[in-house]
GROMACS .gro file of N, CA and C in nm:
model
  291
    1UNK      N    1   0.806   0.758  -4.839
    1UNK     CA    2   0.787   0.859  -4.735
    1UNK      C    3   0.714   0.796  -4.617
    2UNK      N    4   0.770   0.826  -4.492
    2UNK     CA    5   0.669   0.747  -4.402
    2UNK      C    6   0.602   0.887  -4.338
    3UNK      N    7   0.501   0.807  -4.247
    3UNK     CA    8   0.423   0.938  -4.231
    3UNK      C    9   0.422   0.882  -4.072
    4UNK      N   10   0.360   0.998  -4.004
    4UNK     CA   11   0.354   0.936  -3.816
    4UNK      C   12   0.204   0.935  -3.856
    5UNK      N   13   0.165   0.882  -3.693
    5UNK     CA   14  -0.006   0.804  -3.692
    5UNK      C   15  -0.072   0.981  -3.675
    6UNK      N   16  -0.191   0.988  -3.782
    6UNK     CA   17  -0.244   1.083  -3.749
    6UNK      C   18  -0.333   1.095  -3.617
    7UNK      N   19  -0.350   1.241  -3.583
    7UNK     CA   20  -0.435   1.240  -3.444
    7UNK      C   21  -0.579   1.196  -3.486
    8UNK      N   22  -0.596   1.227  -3.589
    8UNK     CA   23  -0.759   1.226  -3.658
    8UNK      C   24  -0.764   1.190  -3.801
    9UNK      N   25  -0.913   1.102  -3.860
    9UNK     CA   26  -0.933   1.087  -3.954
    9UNK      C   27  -0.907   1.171  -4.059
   10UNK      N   28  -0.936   1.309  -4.047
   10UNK     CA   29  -0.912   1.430  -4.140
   10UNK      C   30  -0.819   1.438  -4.159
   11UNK      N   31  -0.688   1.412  -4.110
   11UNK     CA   32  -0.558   1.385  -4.129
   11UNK      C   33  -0.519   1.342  -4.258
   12UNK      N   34  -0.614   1.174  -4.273
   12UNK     CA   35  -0.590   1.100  -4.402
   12UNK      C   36  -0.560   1.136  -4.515
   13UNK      N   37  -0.513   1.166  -4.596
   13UNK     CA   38  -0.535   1.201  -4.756
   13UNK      C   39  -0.607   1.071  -4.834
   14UNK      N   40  -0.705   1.070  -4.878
   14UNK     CA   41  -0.766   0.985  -4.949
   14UNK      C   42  -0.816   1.038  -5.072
   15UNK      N   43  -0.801   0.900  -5.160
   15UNK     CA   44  -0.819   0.948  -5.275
   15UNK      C   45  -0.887   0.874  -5.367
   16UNK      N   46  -0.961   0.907  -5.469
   16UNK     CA   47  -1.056   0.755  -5.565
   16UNK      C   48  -0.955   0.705  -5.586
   17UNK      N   49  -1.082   0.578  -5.550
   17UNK     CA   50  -0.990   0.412  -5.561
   17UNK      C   51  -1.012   0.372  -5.723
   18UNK      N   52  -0.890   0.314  -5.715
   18UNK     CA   53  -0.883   0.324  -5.891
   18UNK      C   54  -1.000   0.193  -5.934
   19UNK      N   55  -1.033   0.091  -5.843
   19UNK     CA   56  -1.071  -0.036  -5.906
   19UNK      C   57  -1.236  -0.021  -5.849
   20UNK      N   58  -1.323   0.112  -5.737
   20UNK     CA   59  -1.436   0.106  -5.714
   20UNK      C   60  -1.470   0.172  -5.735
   21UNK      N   61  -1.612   0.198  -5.810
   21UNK     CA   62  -1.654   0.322  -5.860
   21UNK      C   63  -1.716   0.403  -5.734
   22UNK      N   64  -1.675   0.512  -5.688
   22UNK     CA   65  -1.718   0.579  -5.561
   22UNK      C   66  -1.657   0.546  -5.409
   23UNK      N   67  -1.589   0.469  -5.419
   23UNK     CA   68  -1.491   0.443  -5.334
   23UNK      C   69  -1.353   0.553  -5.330
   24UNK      N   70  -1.298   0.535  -5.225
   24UNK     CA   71  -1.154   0.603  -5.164
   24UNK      C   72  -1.018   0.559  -5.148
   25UNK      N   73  -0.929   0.492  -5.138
   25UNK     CA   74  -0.827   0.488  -5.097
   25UNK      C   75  -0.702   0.525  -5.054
   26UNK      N   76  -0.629   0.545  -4.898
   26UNK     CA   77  -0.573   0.617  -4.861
   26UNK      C   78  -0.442   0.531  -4.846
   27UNK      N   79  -0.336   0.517  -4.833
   27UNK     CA   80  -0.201   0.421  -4.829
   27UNK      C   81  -0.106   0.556  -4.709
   28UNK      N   82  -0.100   0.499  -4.590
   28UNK     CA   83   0.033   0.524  -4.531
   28UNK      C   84   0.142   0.445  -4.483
   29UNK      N   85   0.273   0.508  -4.458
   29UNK     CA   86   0.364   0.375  -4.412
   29UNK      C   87   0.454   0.414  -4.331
   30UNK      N   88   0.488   0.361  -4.224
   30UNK     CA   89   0.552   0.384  -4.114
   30UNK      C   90   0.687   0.352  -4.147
   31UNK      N   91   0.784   0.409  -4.061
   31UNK     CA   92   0.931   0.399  -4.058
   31UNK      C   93   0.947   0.263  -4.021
   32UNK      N   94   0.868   0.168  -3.974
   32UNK     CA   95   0.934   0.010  -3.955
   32UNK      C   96   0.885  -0.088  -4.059
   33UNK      N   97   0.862   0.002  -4.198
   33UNK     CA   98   0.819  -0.128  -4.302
   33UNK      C   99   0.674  -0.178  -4.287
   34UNK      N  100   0.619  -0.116  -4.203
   34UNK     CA  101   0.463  -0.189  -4.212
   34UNK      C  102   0.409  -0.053  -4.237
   35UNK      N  103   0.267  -0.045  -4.280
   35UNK     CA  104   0.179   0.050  -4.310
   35UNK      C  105   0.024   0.028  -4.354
   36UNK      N  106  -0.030   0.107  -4.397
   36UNK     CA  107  -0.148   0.066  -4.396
   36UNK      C  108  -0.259   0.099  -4.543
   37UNK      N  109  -0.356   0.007  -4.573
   37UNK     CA  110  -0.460   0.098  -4.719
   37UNK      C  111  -0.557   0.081  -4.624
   38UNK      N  112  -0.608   0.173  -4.621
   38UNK     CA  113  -0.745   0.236  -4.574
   38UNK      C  114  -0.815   0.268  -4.678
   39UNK      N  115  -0.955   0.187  -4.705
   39UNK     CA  116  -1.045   0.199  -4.845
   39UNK      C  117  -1.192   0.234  -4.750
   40UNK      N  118  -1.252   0.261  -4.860
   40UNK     CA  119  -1.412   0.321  -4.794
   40UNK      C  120  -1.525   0.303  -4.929
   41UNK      N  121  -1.623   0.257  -4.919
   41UNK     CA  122  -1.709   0.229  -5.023
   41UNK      C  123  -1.837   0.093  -5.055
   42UNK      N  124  -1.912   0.128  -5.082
   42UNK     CA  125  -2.012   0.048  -5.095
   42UNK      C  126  -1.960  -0.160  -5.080
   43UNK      N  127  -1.898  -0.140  -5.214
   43UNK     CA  128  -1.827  -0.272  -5.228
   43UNK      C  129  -1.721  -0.373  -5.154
   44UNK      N  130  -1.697  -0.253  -5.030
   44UNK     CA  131  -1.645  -0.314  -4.950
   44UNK      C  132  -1.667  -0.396  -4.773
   45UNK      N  133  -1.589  -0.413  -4.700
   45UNK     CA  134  -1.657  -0.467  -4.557
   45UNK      C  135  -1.705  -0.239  -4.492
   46UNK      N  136  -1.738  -0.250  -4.505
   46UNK     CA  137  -1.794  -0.092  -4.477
   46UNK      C  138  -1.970  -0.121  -4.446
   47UNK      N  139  -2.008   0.014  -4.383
   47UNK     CA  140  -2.136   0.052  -4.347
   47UNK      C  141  -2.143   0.229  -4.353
   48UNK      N  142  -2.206   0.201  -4.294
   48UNK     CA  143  -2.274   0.388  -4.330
   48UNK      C  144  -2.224   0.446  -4.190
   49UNK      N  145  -2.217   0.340  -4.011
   49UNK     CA  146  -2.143   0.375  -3.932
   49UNK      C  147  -2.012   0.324  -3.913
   50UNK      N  148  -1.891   0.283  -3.990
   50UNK     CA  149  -1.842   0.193  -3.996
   50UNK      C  150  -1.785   0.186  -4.086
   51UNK      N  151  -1.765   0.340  -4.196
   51UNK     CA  152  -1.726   0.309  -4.337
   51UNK      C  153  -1.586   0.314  -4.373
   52UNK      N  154  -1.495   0.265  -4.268
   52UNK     CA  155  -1.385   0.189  -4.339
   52UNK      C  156  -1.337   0.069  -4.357
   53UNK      N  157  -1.244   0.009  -4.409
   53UNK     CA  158  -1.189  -0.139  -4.400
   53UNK      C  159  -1.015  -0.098  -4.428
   54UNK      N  160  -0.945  -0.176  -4.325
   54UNK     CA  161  -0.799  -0.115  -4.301
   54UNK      C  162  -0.732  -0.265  -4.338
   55UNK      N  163  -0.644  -0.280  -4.422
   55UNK     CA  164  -0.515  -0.390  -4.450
   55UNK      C  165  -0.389  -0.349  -4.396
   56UNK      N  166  -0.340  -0.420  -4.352
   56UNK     CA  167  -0.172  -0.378  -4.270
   56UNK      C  168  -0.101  -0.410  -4.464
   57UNK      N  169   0.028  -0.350  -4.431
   57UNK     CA  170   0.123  -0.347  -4.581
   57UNK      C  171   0.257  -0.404  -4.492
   58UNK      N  172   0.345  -0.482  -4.547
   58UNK     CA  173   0.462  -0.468  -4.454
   58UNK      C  174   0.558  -0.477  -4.651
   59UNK      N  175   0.594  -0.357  -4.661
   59UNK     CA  176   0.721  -0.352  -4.775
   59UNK      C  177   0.640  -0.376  -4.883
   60UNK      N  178   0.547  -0.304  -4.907
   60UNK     CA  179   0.456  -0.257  -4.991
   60UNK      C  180   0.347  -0.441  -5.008
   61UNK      N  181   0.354  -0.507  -4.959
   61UNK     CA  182   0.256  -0.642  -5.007
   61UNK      C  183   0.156  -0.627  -4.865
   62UNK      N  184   0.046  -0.648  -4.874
   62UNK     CA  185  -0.050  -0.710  -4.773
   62UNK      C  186   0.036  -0.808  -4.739
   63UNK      N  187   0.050  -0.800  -4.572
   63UNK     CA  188   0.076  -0.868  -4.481
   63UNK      C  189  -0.032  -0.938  -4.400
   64UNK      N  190  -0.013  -1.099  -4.455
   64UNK     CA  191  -0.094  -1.165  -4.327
   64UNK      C  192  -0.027  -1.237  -4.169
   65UNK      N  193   0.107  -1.193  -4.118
   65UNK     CA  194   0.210  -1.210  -4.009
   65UNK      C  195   0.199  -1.093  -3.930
   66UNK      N  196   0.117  -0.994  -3.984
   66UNK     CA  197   0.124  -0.900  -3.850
   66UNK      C  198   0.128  -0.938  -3.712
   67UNK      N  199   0.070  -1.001  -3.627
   67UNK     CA  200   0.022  -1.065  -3.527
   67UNK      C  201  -0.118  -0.962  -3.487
   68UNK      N  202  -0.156  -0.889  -3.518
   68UNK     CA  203  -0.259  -0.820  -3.462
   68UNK      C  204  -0.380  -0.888  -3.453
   69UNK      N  205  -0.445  -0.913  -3.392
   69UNK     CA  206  -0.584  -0.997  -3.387
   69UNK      C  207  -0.570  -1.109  -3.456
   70UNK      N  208  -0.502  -1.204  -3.490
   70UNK     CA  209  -0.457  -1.334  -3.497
   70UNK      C  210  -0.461  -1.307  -3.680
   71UNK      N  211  -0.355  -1.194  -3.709
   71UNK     CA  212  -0.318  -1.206  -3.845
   71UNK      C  213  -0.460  -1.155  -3.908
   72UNK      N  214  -0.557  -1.135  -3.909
   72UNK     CA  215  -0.654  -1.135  -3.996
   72UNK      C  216  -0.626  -1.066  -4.112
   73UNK      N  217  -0.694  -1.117  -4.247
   73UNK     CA  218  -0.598  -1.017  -4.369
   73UNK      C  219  -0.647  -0.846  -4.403
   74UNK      N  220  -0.802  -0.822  -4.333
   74UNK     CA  221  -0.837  -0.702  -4.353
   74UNK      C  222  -0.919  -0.666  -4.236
   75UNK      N  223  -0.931  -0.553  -4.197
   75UNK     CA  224  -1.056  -0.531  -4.081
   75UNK      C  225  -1.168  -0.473  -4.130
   76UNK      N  226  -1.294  -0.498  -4.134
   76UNK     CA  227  -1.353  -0.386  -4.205
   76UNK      C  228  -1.470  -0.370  -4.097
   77UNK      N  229  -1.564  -0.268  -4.158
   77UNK     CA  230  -1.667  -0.210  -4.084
   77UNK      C  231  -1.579  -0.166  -3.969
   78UNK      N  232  -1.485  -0.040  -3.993
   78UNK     CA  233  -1.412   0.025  -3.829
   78UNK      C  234  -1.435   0.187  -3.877
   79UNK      N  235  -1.487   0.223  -3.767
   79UNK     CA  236  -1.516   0.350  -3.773
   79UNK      C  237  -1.367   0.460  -3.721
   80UNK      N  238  -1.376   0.542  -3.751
   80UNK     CA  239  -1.217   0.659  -3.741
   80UNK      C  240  -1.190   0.602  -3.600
   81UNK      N  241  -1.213   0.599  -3.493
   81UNK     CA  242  -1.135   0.553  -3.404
   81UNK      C  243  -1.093   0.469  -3.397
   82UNK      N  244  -1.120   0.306  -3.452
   82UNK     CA  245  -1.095   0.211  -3.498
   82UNK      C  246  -0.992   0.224  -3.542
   83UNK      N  247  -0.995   0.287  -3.688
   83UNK     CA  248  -0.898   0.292  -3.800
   83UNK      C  249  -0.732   0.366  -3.712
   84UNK      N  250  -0.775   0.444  -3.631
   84UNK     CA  251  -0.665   0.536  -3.568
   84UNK      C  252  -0.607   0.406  -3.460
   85UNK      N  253  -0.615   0.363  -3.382
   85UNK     CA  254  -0.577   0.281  -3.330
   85UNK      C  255  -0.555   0.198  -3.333
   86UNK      N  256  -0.568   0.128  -3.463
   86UNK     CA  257  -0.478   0.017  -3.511
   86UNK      C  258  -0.406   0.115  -3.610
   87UNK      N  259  -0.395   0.184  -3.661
   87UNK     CA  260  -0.236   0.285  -3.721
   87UNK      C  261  -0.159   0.294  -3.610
   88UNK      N  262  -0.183   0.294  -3.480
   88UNK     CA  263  -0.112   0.330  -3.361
   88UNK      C  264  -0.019   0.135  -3.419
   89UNK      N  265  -0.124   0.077  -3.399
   89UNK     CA  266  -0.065  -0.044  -3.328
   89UNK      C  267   0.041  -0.078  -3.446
   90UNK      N  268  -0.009  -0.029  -3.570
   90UNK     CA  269   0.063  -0.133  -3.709
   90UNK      C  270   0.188  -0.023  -3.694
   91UNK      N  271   0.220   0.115  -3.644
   91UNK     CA  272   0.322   0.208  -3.633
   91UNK      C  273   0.450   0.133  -3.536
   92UNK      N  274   0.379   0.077  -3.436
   92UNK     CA  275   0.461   0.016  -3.322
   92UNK      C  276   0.515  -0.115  -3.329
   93UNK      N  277   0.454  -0.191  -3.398
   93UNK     CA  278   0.556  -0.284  -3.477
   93UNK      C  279   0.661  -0.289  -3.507
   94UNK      N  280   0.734  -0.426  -3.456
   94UNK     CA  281   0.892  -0.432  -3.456
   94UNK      C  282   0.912  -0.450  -3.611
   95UNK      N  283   1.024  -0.367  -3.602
   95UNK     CA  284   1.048  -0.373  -3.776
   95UNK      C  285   1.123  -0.496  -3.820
   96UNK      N  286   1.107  -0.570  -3.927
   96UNK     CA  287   1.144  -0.673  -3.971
   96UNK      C  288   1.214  -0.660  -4.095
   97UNK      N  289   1.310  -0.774  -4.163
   97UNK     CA  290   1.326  -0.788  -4.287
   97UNK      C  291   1.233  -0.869  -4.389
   0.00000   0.00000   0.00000
């Protein structure tokens, strides 16, 4: 199912992460094969202002070819506007095989 970029964090559906105790994980995916896990939790690159960390997906694997900020494999410490605007960017991505 792909989903469009939400306007807002509340949007997300998140849900316990199966591998952190008290942690979240949310998975969406865009109509061009890329998408995104959005996690939240102590154990991760997170803060208390800052509590997400976003991975691009391209065909369900972590993608390190995105080109977004020179490939990096995760972003973390990004607060909801953060997180929303790179869903913009990983949405607009040319779709690949």
């Amino acid at each position: 199912m792909s989903h469009n970029v939400p306007a807002s964090i509340d949007e997300i559906e998140f849900s316990p992460h199966l591998r952190a105790i008290g942690g979240t994980r949310a998975l969406l995916k865009f109509a061009n094969g890329y998408g995104a896990s959005i996690i939240t939790g102590s154990c991760f690159y997170t803060d208390e202002n800052r509590p997400y960390e976003l991975a691009v997906f391209h065909n369900g694997s972590i993608d390190y070819s995105h080109g977004i900020e020179d490939n990096t494999d995760v972003f973390g410490y990004c607060d909801a506007k953060r997180v929303l605007a790179l869903l913009k960017t990983i949405s607009e991505l040319p779709a690949r095989a």
